[in-house]
Short mmCIF file of C-alpha atoms in Angstrom, two decimals:
data_model
loop_
_atom_site.label_atom_id
_atom_site.label_comp_id
_atom_site.label_asym_id
_atom_site.label_seq_id
_atom_site.Cartn_x
_atom_site.Cartn_y
_atom_site.Cartn_z
CA UNK A 110 55.22 133.95 47.49
CA UNK A 111 52.76 136.94 47.75
CA UNK A 112 52.57 136.77 51.04
CA UNK A 113 56.20 137.29 51.75
CA UNK A 114 56.40 139.87 49.03
CA UNK A 115 53.53 141.74 51.22
CA UNK A 116 55.30 141.25 54.49
CA UNK A 117 58.67 142.34 53.13
CA UNK A 118 56.98 145.77 51.69
CA UNK A 119 55.35 145.94 55.06
CA UNK A 120 58.68 146.06 56.66
CA UNK A 121 60.11 148.13 54.31
CA UNK A 122 57.55 150.53 55.09
CA UNK A 123 58.15 150.70 58.80
CA UNK A 124 59.51 153.86 59.93
CA UNK A 125 61.44 152.20 62.85
CA UNK A 126 64.04 149.73 62.56
CA UNK A 127 64.48 146.86 64.99
CA UNK A 128 67.19 148.67 66.90
CA UNK A 129 64.93 151.73 67.23
CA UNK A 130 61.95 149.63 68.21
CA UNK A 131 64.06 148.07 71.02
CA UNK A 132 65.25 151.44 72.16
CA UNK A 133 61.42 152.66 72.35
CA UNK A 134 60.27 149.62 74.26
CA UNK A 135 63.01 150.31 76.86
CA UNK A 136 62.33 153.79 76.89
CA UNK A 137 58.71 152.84 77.73
CA UNK A 138 59.15 150.46 80.42
CA UNK A 139 61.64 152.52 82.10
CA UNK A 140 59.10 155.13 82.23
CA UNK A 141 56.60 152.89 83.78
CA UNK A 142 54.59 151.65 81.08
CA UNK A 143 53.40 148.20 81.77
CA UNK A 144 54.48 145.26 79.88
CA UNK A 145 51.04 144.47 78.47
CA UNK A 146 51.03 148.16 77.05
CA UNK A 147 54.52 148.17 75.45
CA UNK A 148 53.28 147.08 71.83
CA UNK A 149 50.52 149.86 72.00
CA UNK A 150 52.97 152.57 72.92
CA UNK A 151 55.63 151.55 70.10
CA UNK A 152 52.59 151.67 67.67
CA UNK A 153 52.02 155.19 68.93
CA UNK A 154 55.71 156.37 68.36
CA UNK A 155 55.24 154.67 64.96
CA UNK A 156 52.06 156.47 64.38
CA UNK A 157 53.57 159.72 64.83
CA UNK A 158 56.39 159.33 62.80
CA UNK A 159 54.21 158.76 59.73
CA UNK A 160 51.71 161.40 60.61
CA UNK A 161 55.09 163.48 60.44
CA UNK A 162 55.95 162.36 57.39
CA UNK A 163 52.42 162.50 55.94
CA UNK A 164 52.14 166.20 56.90
CA UNK A 165 55.07 166.87 54.69
CA UNK A 166 57.33 167.87 57.69
CA UNK A 167 61.03 166.84 57.46
CA UNK A 168 62.11 163.59 58.87
CA UNK A 169 63.86 163.83 62.35
CA UNK A 170 67.71 164.22 61.83
CA UNK A 171 68.00 161.31 64.45
CA UNK A 172 65.03 159.27 64.26
CA UNK A 173 66.50 157.32 67.35
CA UNK A 174 66.72 160.37 69.70
CA UNK A 175 63.39 161.61 68.28
CA UNK A 176 61.50 158.24 69.11
CA UNK A 177 63.08 158.17 72.39
CA UNK A 178 61.83 161.43 73.39
CA UNK A 179 58.36 160.93 72.05
CA UNK A 180 58.27 157.45 73.87
CA UNK A 181 59.39 159.24 77.31
CA UNK A 182 56.51 161.75 76.57
CA UNK A 183 54.08 158.90 76.09
CA UNK A 184 55.02 157.36 79.13
CA UNK A 185 54.56 160.74 81.30
CA UNK A 186 51.00 160.99 79.40
CA UNK A 187 50.14 157.06 80.31
CA UNK A 188 50.86 157.97 83.95
CA UNK A 189 48.70 161.17 83.63
CA UNK A 190 45.65 159.48 81.73
CA UNK A 191 45.70 156.38 83.79
CA UNK A 192 46.97 157.03 86.99
CA UNK A 193 48.82 154.00 87.44
CA UNK A 194 52.47 152.64 86.47
CA UNK A 195 54.20 149.84 86.88
CA UNK A 196 56.66 149.67 90.02
CA UNK A 197 59.73 148.46 88.20
CA UNK A 198 61.51 147.20 91.12
CA UNK A 199 58.28 144.71 91.39
CA UNK A 200 58.55 143.89 88.00
CA UNK A 201 62.30 143.24 87.79
CA UNK A 202 62.00 140.89 90.84
CA UNK A 203 59.38 138.93 89.20
CA UNK A 204 61.35 138.52 85.93
CA UNK A 205 64.26 137.30 88.15
CA UNK A 206 61.98 134.98 90.06
CA UNK A 207 60.71 133.44 86.72
CA UNK A 208 64.25 132.94 85.52
CA UNK A 209 65.64 131.81 88.79
CA UNK A 210 62.83 130.56 91.18
CA UNK A 211 65.63 129.70 93.73
CA UNK A 212 66.46 133.48 94.02
CA UNK A 213 69.90 132.65 93.25
CA UNK A 214 72.03 135.41 91.21
CA UNK A 215 69.76 138.30 92.14
CA UNK A 216 71.48 141.53 91.38
CA UNK A 217 70.87 143.36 94.36
CA UNK A 218 72.43 146.59 92.43
CA UNK A 219 69.87 146.17 89.66
CA UNK A 220 66.99 145.85 91.93
CA UNK A 221 68.33 148.72 94.14
CA UNK A 222 68.50 150.99 90.92
CA UNK A 223 64.86 150.04 89.62
CA UNK A 224 63.38 150.66 93.10
CA UNK A 225 65.44 154.08 93.21
CA UNK A 226 63.89 154.68 89.84
CA UNK A 227 60.24 154.02 91.21
CA UNK A 228 60.71 156.72 93.84
CA UNK A 229 61.76 159.66 91.34
CA UNK A 230 59.31 162.10 90.40
CA UNK A 231 57.99 161.47 86.84
CA UNK A 232 59.76 164.60 85.44
CA UNK A 233 63.22 163.48 87.02
CA UNK A 234 62.83 159.82 85.87
CA UNK A 235 62.22 161.26 82.20
CA UNK A 236 65.12 163.28 81.90
CA UNK A 237 67.17 160.70 83.65
CA UNK A 238 66.30 158.11 81.29
CA UNK A 239 66.82 160.25 78.16
CA UNK A 240 70.24 161.28 79.43
CA UNK A 241 71.58 157.89 80.48
CA UNK A 242 69.70 155.34 78.60
CA UNK A 243 68.94 157.23 75.28
CA UNK A 244 72.38 159.04 75.69
CA UNK A 245 71.00 162.52 74.61
CA UNK A 246 73.07 165.40 75.28
CA UNK A 247 71.41 167.91 77.99
CA UNK A 248 70.77 170.45 75.32
CA UNK A 249 68.83 168.23 73.02
CA UNK A 250 66.63 167.18 75.86
CA UNK A 251 66.03 170.87 76.60
CA UNK A 252 65.00 171.45 73.09
CA UNK A 253 63.10 168.40 72.47
CA UNK A 254 61.10 168.90 75.67
CA UNK A 255 60.86 172.51 75.49
CA UNK A 256 62.18 173.31 78.70
CA UNK A 257 65.22 175.34 79.93
CA UNK A 258 68.66 173.42 80.07
CA UNK A 259 69.05 174.57 83.50
CA UNK A 260 65.79 172.86 84.46
CA UNK A 261 67.02 169.69 82.62
CA UNK A 262 70.42 169.76 84.62
CA UNK A 263 68.65 170.62 87.84
CA UNK A 264 66.20 167.47 87.52
CA UNK A 265 69.21 165.37 86.57
CA UNK A 266 71.46 166.55 89.56
CA UNK A 267 68.33 166.10 91.98
CA UNK A 268 67.62 162.64 90.48
CA UNK A 269 70.97 161.17 90.51
CA UNK A 270 71.96 162.67 93.95
CA UNK A 271 68.78 160.89 95.33
CA UNK A 272 69.76 157.61 93.50
CA UNK A 273 73.39 158.00 94.98
CA UNK A 274 72.37 158.82 98.32
CA UNK A 275 69.80 155.80 98.30
CA UNK A 276 72.43 153.23 97.09
CA UNK A 277 75.26 154.56 99.29
CA UNK A 278 72.95 154.32 102.15
CA UNK A 279 72.05 150.77 101.33
CA UNK A 280 75.35 150.34 100.85
CA UNK A 281 74.85 148.62 97.38
CA UNK A 282 77.62 150.70 96.09
CA UNK B 94 78.23 164.13 98.65
CA UNK B 95 78.61 166.89 96.06
CA UNK B 96 82.07 168.35 95.98
CA UNK B 97 82.15 172.15 94.85
CA UNK B 98 84.99 174.62 93.90
CA UNK B 99 84.04 178.32 93.18
CA UNK B 100 80.76 176.96 91.51
CA UNK B 101 82.42 174.05 89.62
CA UNK B 102 80.09 171.03 90.69
CA UNK B 103 81.70 167.56 90.57
CA UNK B 104 78.35 165.61 90.12
CA UNK B 105 76.95 167.86 87.52
CA UNK B 106 80.42 167.71 85.32
CA UNK B 107 79.96 163.94 85.45
CA UNK B 108 76.15 164.24 84.63
CA UNK B 109 76.70 166.40 81.75
CA UNK B 110 80.11 164.88 80.59
CA UNK B 111 81.76 168.32 80.36
CA UNK B 112 85.61 168.36 81.89
CA UNK B 113 86.06 170.05 85.01
CA UNK B 114 87.73 173.72 84.74
CA UNK B 115 91.58 173.45 85.03
CA UNK B 116 91.30 175.54 88.51
CA UNK B 117 88.94 173.09 89.76
CA UNK B 118 91.38 170.19 88.87
CA UNK B 119 93.65 171.56 91.05
CA UNK B 120 91.50 171.03 93.82
CA UNK B 121 92.18 167.40 95.06
CA UNK B 122 89.15 166.71 96.97
CA UNK B 123 86.82 168.08 93.96
CA UNK B 124 88.92 165.87 92.01
CA UNK B 125 88.29 162.89 94.09
CA UNK B 126 84.50 163.68 94.17
CA UNK B 127 84.64 164.41 90.37
CA UNK B 128 85.85 160.50 90.26
CA UNK B 129 83.53 159.21 92.74
CA UNK B 130 80.57 160.81 90.71
CA UNK B 131 81.86 159.73 87.32
CA UNK B 132 82.08 156.25 88.53
CA UNK B 133 78.43 156.27 90.08
CA UNK B 134 77.08 157.65 87.00
CA UNK B 135 78.71 155.19 84.80
CA UNK B 136 77.20 152.42 86.77
CA UNK B 137 73.82 154.08 86.58
CA UNK B 138 74.24 154.36 82.90
CA UNK B 139 75.11 150.47 82.73
CA UNK B 140 72.01 149.69 85.20
CA UNK B 141 69.64 151.55 83.10
CA UNK B 142 70.61 149.64 80.03
CA UNK B 143 70.24 146.32 81.99
CA UNK B 144 66.95 147.38 83.40
CA UNK B 145 65.48 149.02 80.14
CA UNK B 146 66.52 145.72 78.35
CA UNK B 147 64.79 143.29 80.72
CA UNK B 148 61.85 145.07 81.11
CA UNK B 149 61.36 145.98 77.58
CA UNK B 150 61.69 141.83 77.11
CA UNK B 151 64.70 142.54 74.90
CA UNK B 152 66.69 139.11 74.22
CA UNK B 153 69.65 141.04 72.51
CA UNK B 154 72.83 140.32 74.18
CA UNK B 155 74.43 143.31 75.25
CA UNK B 156 77.86 142.45 74.01
CA UNK B 157 79.39 139.95 71.96
CA UNK B 158 79.01 136.26 72.80
CA UNK B 159 81.21 135.04 75.57
CA UNK B 160 84.21 132.81 75.15
CA UNK B 161 83.70 129.38 76.14
CA UNK B 162 86.11 129.25 79.16
CA UNK B 163 84.27 132.50 80.72
CA UNK B 164 83.51 131.88 84.33
CA UNK B 165 79.65 130.93 84.34
CA UNK B 166 78.77 132.59 87.77
CA UNK B 167 80.13 135.87 86.53
CA UNK B 168 78.25 135.79 83.23
CA UNK B 169 75.13 135.06 84.88
CA UNK B 170 75.31 137.86 87.16
CA UNK B 171 76.43 140.46 84.39
CA UNK B 172 74.15 139.29 81.81
CA UNK B 173 70.75 140.28 83.85
CA UNK B 174 69.00 141.86 80.92
CA UNK B 175 69.54 138.73 78.76
CA UNK B 176 68.03 136.55 81.38
CA UNK B 177 64.66 138.00 81.04
CA UNK B 178 64.09 136.21 77.53
CA UNK B 179 63.74 133.04 76.22
CA UNK B 180 66.90 130.72 74.89
CA UNK B 181 65.34 130.54 71.32
CA UNK B 182 65.10 134.29 71.17
CA UNK B 183 68.48 134.75 72.54
CA UNK B 184 70.06 132.73 69.83
CA UNK B 185 67.89 134.75 66.85
CA UNK B 186 68.97 138.08 68.54
CA UNK B 187 72.32 137.01 68.52
CA UNK B 188 72.24 136.35 65.03
CA UNK B 189 70.95 139.65 64.33
CA UNK B 190 73.87 141.19 66.30
CA UNK B 191 76.13 139.28 64.13
CA UNK B 192 74.63 140.64 61.01
CA UNK B 193 74.86 144.16 62.61
CA UNK B 194 78.60 143.83 63.29
CA UNK B 195 79.60 142.56 59.78
CA UNK B 196 78.21 145.76 58.29
CA UNK B 197 75.54 143.68 56.52
CA UNK B 198 72.71 145.89 58.38
CA UNK B 199 70.61 147.80 55.79
CA UNK B 200 70.62 150.93 58.57
CA UNK B 201 74.47 151.55 58.24
CA UNK B 202 73.91 152.75 54.31
CA UNK B 203 77.26 151.65 53.15
CA UNK B 204 78.13 150.97 49.54
CA UNK B 205 78.43 147.33 48.51
CA UNK B 206 82.19 147.72 48.11
CA UNK B 207 82.57 149.17 51.67
CA UNK B 208 80.35 146.19 53.04
CA UNK B 209 82.50 143.70 51.36
CA UNK B 210 85.81 145.64 52.80
CA UNK B 211 84.26 145.63 56.23
CA UNK B 212 83.33 141.95 56.04
CA UNK B 213 86.77 140.94 54.72
CA UNK B 214 88.56 143.18 57.64
CA UNK B 215 86.12 141.53 60.27
CA UNK B 216 87.14 137.91 59.17
CA UNK B 217 90.56 138.64 60.22
CA UNK B 218 89.05 138.63 63.83
CA UNK B 219 89.25 141.97 65.02
CA UNK B 220 86.24 144.18 65.40
CA UNK B 221 88.16 147.26 65.42
CA UNK B 222 89.04 146.60 61.72
CA UNK B 223 85.42 146.88 61.15
CA UNK B 224 83.98 150.33 60.66
CA UNK B 225 80.63 149.23 61.37
CA UNK B 226 81.75 148.29 64.90
CA UNK B 227 83.67 151.75 65.20
CA UNK B 228 80.74 153.72 63.89
CA UNK B 229 78.48 152.22 66.68
CA UNK B 230 80.91 152.62 69.55
CA UNK B 231 80.60 155.44 72.01
CA UNK B 232 84.09 155.30 72.76
CA UNK B 233 87.73 154.14 71.83
CA UNK B 234 90.53 154.93 73.75
CA UNK B 235 93.90 153.90 75.13
CA UNK B 236 95.29 154.80 78.56
CA UNK B 237 96.94 153.57 81.49
CA UNK B 238 94.85 152.09 84.61
CA UNK B 239 95.09 154.30 87.66
CA UNK B 240 92.60 152.89 89.97
CA UNK B 241 90.81 149.31 90.21
CA UNK B 242 87.92 148.90 92.66
CA UNK B 243 85.76 146.30 93.35
CA UNK B 244 81.77 146.92 92.92
CA UNK B 245 80.05 146.25 95.99
CA UNK B 246 76.94 144.39 95.51
CA UNK B 247 77.90 143.31 92.02
CA UNK B 248 80.28 140.35 92.54
CA UNK B 249 82.89 140.09 90.03
CA UNK B 250 82.63 143.61 88.71
CA UNK B 251 85.62 146.10 88.92
CA UNK B 252 85.43 149.71 88.61
CA UNK B 253 88.12 151.22 86.49
CA UNK B 254 89.58 154.36 86.30
CA UNK B 255 91.68 154.91 83.24
CA UNK B 256 94.16 158.08 82.39
CA UNK B 257 93.57 158.38 78.58
CA UNK B 258 96.57 158.71 76.64
CA UNK B 259 94.95 158.47 72.98
CA UNK B 260 91.51 159.00 72.47
CA UNK B 261 90.58 157.32 68.90
CA UNK B 262 86.68 158.09 69.15
CA UNK B 263 85.62 160.88 70.02
CA UNK B 264 88.95 162.56 69.03
CA UNK B 265 89.01 164.25 72.43
CA UNK B 266 87.69 162.90 75.47
CA UNK B 267 88.13 163.74 79.45
CA UNK B 268 91.72 163.03 80.73
CA UNK B 269 90.27 160.37 82.84
CA UNK B 270 87.48 158.06 82.24
CA UNK B 271 85.75 155.38 84.47
CA UNK B 272 83.92 152.01 83.47
CA UNK B 273 82.62 148.98 84.98
CA UNK B 274 84.65 145.74 83.87
CA UNK B 275 82.19 142.61 84.10
CA UNK B 276 84.84 140.20 82.71
CA UNK B 277 82.72 139.48 79.69
CA UNK B 278 84.96 141.79 77.50
CA UNK B 279 88.28 140.03 77.60
CA UNK B 280 90.30 140.03 80.87
CA UNK B 281 88.43 139.42 84.18
CA UNK B 282 90.40 142.00 86.09
CA UNK B 283 92.86 144.56 85.38
CA UNK B 284 95.74 145.91 87.57
CA UNK B 285 97.11 149.31 88.36
CA UNK B 286 99.23 150.64 85.47
CA UNK B 287 98.04 148.19 82.77
CA UNK B 288 98.20 149.78 79.30
CA UNK B 289 94.87 148.96 77.95
CA UNK B 290 92.69 149.84 74.90
CA UNK B 291 88.80 149.98 75.46
CA UNK B 292 85.76 150.27 73.36
CA UNK B 293 82.60 151.31 75.01
CA UNK B 294 79.41 150.75 72.78
CA UNK B 295 76.41 152.95 72.86
CA UNK B 296 74.29 152.97 75.89
CA UNK B 297 76.63 151.02 78.28
CA UNK B 298 78.81 151.88 80.76
CA UNK B 299 80.97 148.44 80.23
CA UNK B 300 83.42 147.79 77.55
CA UNK B 301 82.62 145.09 75.04
CA UNK B 302 86.27 144.96 74.02
CA UNK B 303 89.51 145.48 76.30
CA UNK B 304 93.09 144.63 74.81
CA UNK B 305 95.78 144.64 77.33
CA UNK B 306 99.64 145.22 76.28
CA UNK B 307 101.50 147.31 74.41
CA UNK B 308 102.10 144.74 71.35
CA UNK B 309 98.52 143.99 70.77
CA UNK B 310 97.46 147.44 71.00
CA UNK B 311 99.76 148.72 68.51
CA UNK B 312 98.21 145.72 66.43
CA UNK B 313 94.68 147.17 66.84
CA UNK B 314 95.82 150.59 66.86
CA UNK B 315 96.82 150.09 63.21
CA UNK B 316 93.34 148.66 62.45
CA UNK B 317 91.53 151.45 64.09
CA UNK B 318 93.47 154.03 62.06
CA UNK B 319 92.62 152.30 59.10
CA UNK B 320 88.83 151.90 59.78
CA UNK B 321 88.26 155.09 61.21
CA UNK B 322 87.74 157.21 58.26
CA UNK B 323 85.21 154.86 56.76
CA UNK B 324 83.64 154.71 60.25
CA UNK B 325 82.92 158.34 60.35
CA UNK B 326 81.04 158.04 57.02
CA UNK B 327 78.72 155.47 58.58
CA UNK B 328 75.75 156.15 60.78
CA UNK B 329 75.02 154.04 63.57
CA UNK B 330 71.77 152.16 63.10
#
């Protein structure tokens, strides 16, 4: 009984709810953070949120958006510090092989998009994930990353154009 | 690849979600470029959701559980993200999804009365009666189908262009919206000039509910009108 109460208290104190945690994991993964390191990444986001509260600063107005931006920055730092990242296309293909060893049902489109993401520079992939996965407006991305709105737009434009060219050339879409 | 008209860029408009200026809309080539860009952006948004969830090891179903009669092959292809997870986890996360949809999640911050009301409405069988569902919907709109295209490389998926005649959420949308229909939301395909009501959840480019026909839409519209005020007071998550 005591253990259950303690667990509930711990859950109540968790600054990220389950949906926010899922989102953080996905943003980290899309940023190339390897699967094995995702729990560490989520903990880092939690820690930063708790540190923010402990320092007396106001809680973020939109915790989900804030957490997505922090996670995307962590993914960028991850690459700089460790000089490695997981190839999304390879990992996605591996996941598919685990689920469907026969190769049946392989989604050509998903693999092509994942491989396209692999080819993007980190800075372009970061804004792409924040815009189209985390659903943040361009202005919010610019504010959160501390870069001009025009830079966000130009990175998005270049990234989406590159992906379109790749997908159309490969006749995936 | 990128259509422009006096500085108006079709791809950029699709990326930012801003409507094209009226002057630019008169340019047929730019308009066609904008539609194509919107479709590609919608597809990209959907795929990021699928890939992100798969790589995150997320077992959460991306849309409501499928009706039993659904074509299994189409389901397997569309639910790529969910395939990365074990069956047990899928069941558990499915339960969590149901709790959220019923308004019982703590994250909504609704009063006990509203929760009871939402549950009662939901029990009537329509998600559009549920303020919790509407609060988390990215877009709820009615319109007429103006274009249907097969998505190459994604069997059974159609790219639908809808001329919006009534926007419920947000109150204003682009005149035309594009989404990918994968058959999991109701009808497996739509036809030119169909009158449809669609609801798109956050982070996806595919609707999780599609209603076709004047009479069913009128019924759902009444529920939406009743539930929207409460939905506006709720936060999603």
